[in-house]
C-alpha positions as MATLAB code, in Angstrom:
seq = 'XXXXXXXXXXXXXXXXXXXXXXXXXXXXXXXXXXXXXXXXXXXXXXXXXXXXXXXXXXXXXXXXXXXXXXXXXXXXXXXXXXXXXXXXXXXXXXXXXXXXXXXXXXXXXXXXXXXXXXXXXXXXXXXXXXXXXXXXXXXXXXXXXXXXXXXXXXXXXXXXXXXXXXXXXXXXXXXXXXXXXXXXXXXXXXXXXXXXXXXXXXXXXXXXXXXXXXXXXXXXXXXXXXXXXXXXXXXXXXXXXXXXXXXXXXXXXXXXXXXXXXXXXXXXXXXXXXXXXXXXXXXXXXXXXXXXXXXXXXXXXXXXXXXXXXXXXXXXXXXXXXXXXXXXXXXXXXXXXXXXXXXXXXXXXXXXXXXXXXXXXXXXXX';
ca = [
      27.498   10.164    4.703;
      25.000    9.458    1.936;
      21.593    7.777    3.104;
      19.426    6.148    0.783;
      16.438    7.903    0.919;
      17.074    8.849    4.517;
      14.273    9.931    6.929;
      15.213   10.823   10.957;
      11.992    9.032   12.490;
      11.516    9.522   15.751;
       9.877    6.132   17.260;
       6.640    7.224   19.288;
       6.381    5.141   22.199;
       3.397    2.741   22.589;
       1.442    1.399   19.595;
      -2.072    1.225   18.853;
      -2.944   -2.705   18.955;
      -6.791   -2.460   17.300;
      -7.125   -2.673   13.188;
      -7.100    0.172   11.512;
      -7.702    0.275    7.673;
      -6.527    2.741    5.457;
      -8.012    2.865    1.541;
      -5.799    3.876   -1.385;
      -6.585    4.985   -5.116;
      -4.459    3.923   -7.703;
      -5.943    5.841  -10.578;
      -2.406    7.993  -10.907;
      -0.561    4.838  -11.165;
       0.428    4.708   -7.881;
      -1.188    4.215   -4.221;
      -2.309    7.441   -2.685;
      -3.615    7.921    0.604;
      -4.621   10.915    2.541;
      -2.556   12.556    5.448;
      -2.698   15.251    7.976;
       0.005   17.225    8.279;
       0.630   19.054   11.782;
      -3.687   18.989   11.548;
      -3.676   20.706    8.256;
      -4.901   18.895    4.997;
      -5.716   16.273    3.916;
      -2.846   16.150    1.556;
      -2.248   13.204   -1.175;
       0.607   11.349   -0.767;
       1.901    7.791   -2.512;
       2.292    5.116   -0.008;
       5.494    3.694   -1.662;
       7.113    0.481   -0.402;
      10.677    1.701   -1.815;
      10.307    4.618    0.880;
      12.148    4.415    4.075;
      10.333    7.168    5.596;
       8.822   10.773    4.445;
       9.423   13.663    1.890;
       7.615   16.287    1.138;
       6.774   18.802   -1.564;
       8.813   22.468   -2.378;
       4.925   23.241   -2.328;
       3.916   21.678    0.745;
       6.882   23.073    2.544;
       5.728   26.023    1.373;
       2.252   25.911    2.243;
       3.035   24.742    5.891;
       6.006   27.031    6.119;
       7.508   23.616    7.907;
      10.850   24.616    9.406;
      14.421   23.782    7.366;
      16.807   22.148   10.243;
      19.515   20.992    8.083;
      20.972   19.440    4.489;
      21.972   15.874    3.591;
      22.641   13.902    0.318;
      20.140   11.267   -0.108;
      20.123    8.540   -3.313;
      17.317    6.530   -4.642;
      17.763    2.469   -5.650;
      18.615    3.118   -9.134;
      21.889    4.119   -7.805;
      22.852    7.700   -9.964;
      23.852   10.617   -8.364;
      23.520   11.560   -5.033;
      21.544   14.845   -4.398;
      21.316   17.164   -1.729;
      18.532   17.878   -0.292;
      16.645   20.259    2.665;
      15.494   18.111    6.320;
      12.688   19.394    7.510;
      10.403   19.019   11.331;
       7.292   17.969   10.667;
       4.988   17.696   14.279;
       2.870   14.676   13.092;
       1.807   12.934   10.428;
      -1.938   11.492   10.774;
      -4.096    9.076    8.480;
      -7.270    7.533    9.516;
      -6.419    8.109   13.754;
      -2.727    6.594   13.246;
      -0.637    9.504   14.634;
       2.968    9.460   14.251;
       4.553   13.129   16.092;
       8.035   14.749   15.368;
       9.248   13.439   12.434;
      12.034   14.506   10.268;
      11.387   14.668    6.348;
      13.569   14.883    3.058;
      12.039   17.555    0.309;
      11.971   16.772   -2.561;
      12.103   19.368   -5.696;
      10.425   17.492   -7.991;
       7.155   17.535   -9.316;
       4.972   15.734  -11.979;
       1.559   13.868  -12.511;
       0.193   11.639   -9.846;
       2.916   12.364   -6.986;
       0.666   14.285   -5.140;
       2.407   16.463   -1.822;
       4.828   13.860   -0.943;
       5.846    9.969   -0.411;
       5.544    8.162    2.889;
       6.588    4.795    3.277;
       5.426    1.656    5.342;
       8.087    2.234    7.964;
       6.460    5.267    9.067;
       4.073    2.969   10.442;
       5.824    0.252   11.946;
       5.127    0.809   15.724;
       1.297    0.396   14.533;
       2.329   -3.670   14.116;
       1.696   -5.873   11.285;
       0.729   -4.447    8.178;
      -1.102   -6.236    5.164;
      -1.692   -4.276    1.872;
      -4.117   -5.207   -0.278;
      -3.831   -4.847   -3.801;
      -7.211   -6.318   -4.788;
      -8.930   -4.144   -2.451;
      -6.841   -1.185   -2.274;
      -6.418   -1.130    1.231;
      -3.421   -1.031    3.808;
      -4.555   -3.023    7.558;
      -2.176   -1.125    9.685;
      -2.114   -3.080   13.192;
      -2.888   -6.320   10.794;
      -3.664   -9.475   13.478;
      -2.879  -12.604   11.366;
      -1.208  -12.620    7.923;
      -3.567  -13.362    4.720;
      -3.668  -16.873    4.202;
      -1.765  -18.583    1.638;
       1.927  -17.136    2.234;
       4.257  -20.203    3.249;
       7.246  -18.811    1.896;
       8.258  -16.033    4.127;
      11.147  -13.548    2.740;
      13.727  -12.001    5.306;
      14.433   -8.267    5.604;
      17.678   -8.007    3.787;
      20.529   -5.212    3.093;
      18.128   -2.621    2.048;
      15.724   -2.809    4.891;
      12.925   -1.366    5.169;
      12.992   -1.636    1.444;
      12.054   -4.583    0.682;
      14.272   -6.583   -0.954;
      13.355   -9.694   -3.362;
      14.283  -12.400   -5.118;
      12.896  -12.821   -8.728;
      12.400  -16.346  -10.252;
      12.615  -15.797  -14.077;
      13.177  -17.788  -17.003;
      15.426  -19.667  -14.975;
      17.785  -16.966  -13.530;
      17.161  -15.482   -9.961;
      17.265  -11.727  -10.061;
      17.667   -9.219   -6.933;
      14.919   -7.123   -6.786;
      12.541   -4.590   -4.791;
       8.721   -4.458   -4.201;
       8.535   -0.958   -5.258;
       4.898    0.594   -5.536;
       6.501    4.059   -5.758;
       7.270    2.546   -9.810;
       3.710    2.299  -11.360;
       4.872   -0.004  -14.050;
       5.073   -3.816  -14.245;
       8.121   -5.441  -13.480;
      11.277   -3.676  -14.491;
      14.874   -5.714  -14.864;
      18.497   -4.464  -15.304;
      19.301   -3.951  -19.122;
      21.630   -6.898  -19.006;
      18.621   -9.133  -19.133;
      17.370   -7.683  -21.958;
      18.973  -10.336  -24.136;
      18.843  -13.158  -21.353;
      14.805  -13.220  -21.186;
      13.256  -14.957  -24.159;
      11.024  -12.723  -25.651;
       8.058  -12.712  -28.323;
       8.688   -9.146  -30.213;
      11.182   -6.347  -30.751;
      13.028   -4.448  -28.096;
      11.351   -1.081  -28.492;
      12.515    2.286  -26.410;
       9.240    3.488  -25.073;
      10.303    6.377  -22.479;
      12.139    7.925  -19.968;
      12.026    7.362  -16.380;
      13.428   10.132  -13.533;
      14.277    9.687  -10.198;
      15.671   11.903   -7.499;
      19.233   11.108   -8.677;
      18.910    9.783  -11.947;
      17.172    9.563  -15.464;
      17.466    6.622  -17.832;
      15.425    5.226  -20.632;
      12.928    2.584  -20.729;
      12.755   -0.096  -23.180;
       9.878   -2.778  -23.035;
       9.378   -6.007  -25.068;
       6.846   -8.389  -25.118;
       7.104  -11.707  -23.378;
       5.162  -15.130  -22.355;
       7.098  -16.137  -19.374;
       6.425  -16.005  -15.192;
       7.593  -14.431  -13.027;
       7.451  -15.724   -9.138;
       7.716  -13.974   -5.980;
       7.933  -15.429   -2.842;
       4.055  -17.326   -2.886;
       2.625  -14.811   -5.818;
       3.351  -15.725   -9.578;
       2.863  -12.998  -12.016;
       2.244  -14.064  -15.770;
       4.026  -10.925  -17.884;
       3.187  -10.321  -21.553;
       5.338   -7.542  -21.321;
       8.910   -6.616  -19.375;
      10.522   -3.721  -19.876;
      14.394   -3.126  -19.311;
      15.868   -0.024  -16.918;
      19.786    1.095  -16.243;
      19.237   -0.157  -12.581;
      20.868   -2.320  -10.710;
      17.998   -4.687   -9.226;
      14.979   -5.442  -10.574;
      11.680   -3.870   -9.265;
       8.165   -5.099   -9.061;
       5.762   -1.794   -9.434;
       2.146   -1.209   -8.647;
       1.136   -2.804  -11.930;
       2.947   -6.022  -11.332;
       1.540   -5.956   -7.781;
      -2.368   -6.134   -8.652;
      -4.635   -8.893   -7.098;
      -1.399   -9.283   -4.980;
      -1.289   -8.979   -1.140;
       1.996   -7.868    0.561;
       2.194   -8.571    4.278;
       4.989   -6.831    6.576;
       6.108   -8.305    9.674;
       7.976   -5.784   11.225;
       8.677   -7.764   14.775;
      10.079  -10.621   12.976;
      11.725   -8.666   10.052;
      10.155  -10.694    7.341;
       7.614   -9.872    4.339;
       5.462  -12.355    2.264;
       3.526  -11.858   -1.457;
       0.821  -14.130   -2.274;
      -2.355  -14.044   -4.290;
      -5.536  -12.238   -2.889;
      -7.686  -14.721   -1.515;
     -10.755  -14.438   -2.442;
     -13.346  -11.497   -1.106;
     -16.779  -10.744   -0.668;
     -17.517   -6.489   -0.917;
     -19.811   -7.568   -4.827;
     -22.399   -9.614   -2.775;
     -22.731   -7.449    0.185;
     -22.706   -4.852   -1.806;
     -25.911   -5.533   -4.003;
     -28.108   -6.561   -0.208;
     -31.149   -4.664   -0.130;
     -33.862   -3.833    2.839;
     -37.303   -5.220    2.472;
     -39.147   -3.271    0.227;
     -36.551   -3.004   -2.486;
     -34.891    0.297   -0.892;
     -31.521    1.191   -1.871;
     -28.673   -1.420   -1.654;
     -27.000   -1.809    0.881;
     -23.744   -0.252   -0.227;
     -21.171   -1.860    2.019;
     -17.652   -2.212    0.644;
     -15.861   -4.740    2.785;
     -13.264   -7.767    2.421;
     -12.210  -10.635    4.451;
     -10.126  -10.616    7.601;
      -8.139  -14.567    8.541;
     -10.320  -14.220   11.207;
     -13.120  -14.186   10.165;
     -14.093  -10.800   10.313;
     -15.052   -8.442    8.085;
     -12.663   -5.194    7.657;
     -14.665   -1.794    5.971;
     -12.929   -0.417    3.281;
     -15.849    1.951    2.382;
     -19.499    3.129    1.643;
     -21.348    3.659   -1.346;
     -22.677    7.328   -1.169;
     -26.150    7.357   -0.166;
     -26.399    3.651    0.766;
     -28.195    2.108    3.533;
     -24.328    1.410    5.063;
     -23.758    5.337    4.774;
     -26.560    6.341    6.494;
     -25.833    3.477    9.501;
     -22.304    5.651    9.936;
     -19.899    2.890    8.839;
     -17.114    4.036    7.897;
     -13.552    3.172    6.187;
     -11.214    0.799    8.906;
     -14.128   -0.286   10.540;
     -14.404   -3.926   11.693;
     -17.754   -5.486   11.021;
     -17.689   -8.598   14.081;
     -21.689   -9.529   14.051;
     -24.732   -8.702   12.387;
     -28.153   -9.030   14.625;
     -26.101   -9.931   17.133;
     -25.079  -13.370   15.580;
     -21.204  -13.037   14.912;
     -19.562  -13.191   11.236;
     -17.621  -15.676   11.629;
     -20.700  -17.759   12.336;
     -22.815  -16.547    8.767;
     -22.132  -17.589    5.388;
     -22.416  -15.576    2.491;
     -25.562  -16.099    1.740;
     -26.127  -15.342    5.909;
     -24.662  -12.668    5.572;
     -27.038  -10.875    2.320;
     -30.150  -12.035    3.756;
     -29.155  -10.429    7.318;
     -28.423   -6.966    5.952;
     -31.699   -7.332    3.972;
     -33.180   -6.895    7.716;
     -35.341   -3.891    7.980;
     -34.128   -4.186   11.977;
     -30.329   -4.536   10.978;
     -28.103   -3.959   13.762;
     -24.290   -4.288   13.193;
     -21.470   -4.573   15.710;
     -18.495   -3.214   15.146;
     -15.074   -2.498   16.362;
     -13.829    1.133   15.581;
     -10.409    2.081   17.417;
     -10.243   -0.479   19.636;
     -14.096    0.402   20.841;
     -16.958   -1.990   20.289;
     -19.902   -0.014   18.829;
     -23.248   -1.192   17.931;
     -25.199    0.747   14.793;
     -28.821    0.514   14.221;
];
């Protein structure tokens, strides 16, 4: 049997109910986040939606010496040819106190710029709950309680599940397509759109693209047209054309998005990122002009505030807050109670005192 992509995950029992946040970079084109593997690392791996699971590195396996338990042919979306490739145990995977154990992972013999020691995908963390990632903020909510505001039109797990699949609203025609972050480019269509799409300039080859199972060129074009997905519109001067069979929306196309998974009721929706709030709080000082404050946080539908980081040296670092913390009061008085403006002149407080909620414990930090 060929699997697309295949991973054997093992489902954990129980799941961990409290937020948890978990910060990406994107500066190799791609989301990368930082896992333990069987309490070794941390290792950099992209967090790509067009993943249904885990491979790893030649290297990493390597490294690890992680044990080979069997073969199987595996294929990628673009549909060339199937490859075979080693399975093997991995005892957990861990990122930021999620913990997933005895897992089963494709390797993958490739290697290149900005693909770090492997690709996980969102799956892997589906027993964790809701997840929301964050494209303006570069940050996955694993264990997410509400979805962002602003998504009404909800899109159904279909065929490819957990890849996500998606209808494209372009020019008029309605294209099957994949959110696909492990693609750092734009939006991508078949090459039979190429002369379907009204464009502004030539049709230029620019490159070559490689998969596990295929390699194809890519030729881009520009264009003034829109592009809508589910609630999100994307305004593309550019489009470039792929032998693939869907079209896929890559990291590019997907900033100042926010993609929330709803793994209970099988659905997915893309909207614009709403508006946040880490510049202000950011530039709050203590009496006396001291360092800033140095708090880089964003806006939860509940009103809380979710950490997404510290600036080194800041008055935050030194506090002890940290990444996929949940900032619920300041001086006691709760966020969801403080305005912006609240909110600067309260971490201004030589006495600050901030409550927070850090896996599933309230803490208080003076």
């Amino acid at each position: 049997m060929i699997r697309m992509f295949l991973l054997a995950i093992l489902i954990v029992a129980g799941s961990l109910h409290a937020q948890t946040i978990v910060p990406f970079r994107t500066d190799t084109g791609r989301p990368m986040i930082q896992l333990h593997i069987n309490g070794k690392g941390p290792f950099p791996f992209v967090f790509d939606t067009g993943m249904p699971g885990v491979m790893v590195m030649r290297s990493l396996v390597d490294e690890l010496d992680l044990e080979v338990i069997g073969q199987e042919q595996i294929q990628s979306p673009a549909q060339g040819t199937p490859v075979t490739a080693d399975i093997v145990r991995i005892g957990s995977v861990e990122v930021n106190g999620l913990k997933r154990a005895s897992l089963d992972a494709s390797v993958l013999d490739m290697s290149g710029p900005g693909l770090g020691q492997g690709v996980i995908g969102p799956i892997v963390f589906e027993t964790f709950g809701p997840m929301t990632i964050d494209f303006a903020q570069n940050t996955i909510t694993v264990g997410a309680g509400h979805p962002p505001p602003g998504i009404t039109s909800w899109m159904a797990f279909g065929p490819s599940a957990p890849l996500l699949d998606v209808e494209v609203k372009l020019a008029g025609y309605a294209i099957n397509g994949h959110i696909d972050t492990g693609n750092p480019g734009l939006l991508a269509l078949p090459d039979a759109f190429a002369s379907q799409i009204p464009l502004t300039g030539p049709l230029k080859t620019i490159g070559k693209a490689k998969t596990i199972d295929k390699e194809f060129e890519i030729r881009s074009a520009p264009t003034q047209v829109t592009a809508t997905i589910g609630d999100a519109t994307i305004r593309l001067q550019e489009v470039t054309f792929q032998d693939v069979p869907v079209a896929n929306l890559g990291t590019a196309g997907c900033s100042g998005l926010i993609l929330h998974i709803d793994w209970k009721k099988r659905r997915f929706g893309l909207v614009k990122s709403y508006p946040g709030v880490p510049g202000a709080i950011s530039q709050a000082r203590p009496a006396g002009n001291g360092p800033r404050f140095g708090m880089m946080a964003h806006p939860q539908s509940d009103g809380t505030l979710a950490i997404a980081g510290t600036e080194p040296g800041s008055v935050a670092e030194k506090m002890g807050l940290l990444a996929g913390d949940m900032l619920v009061a300041i001086n006691g008085t709760p966020i969801t109670d403080l305005g912006g403006a609240q909110i600067r002149a309260a971490l201004a407080d030589s006495n600050l005192s901030l409550t927070i909620v850090r896996n599933g414990q309230t803490l208080t930090l003076r």
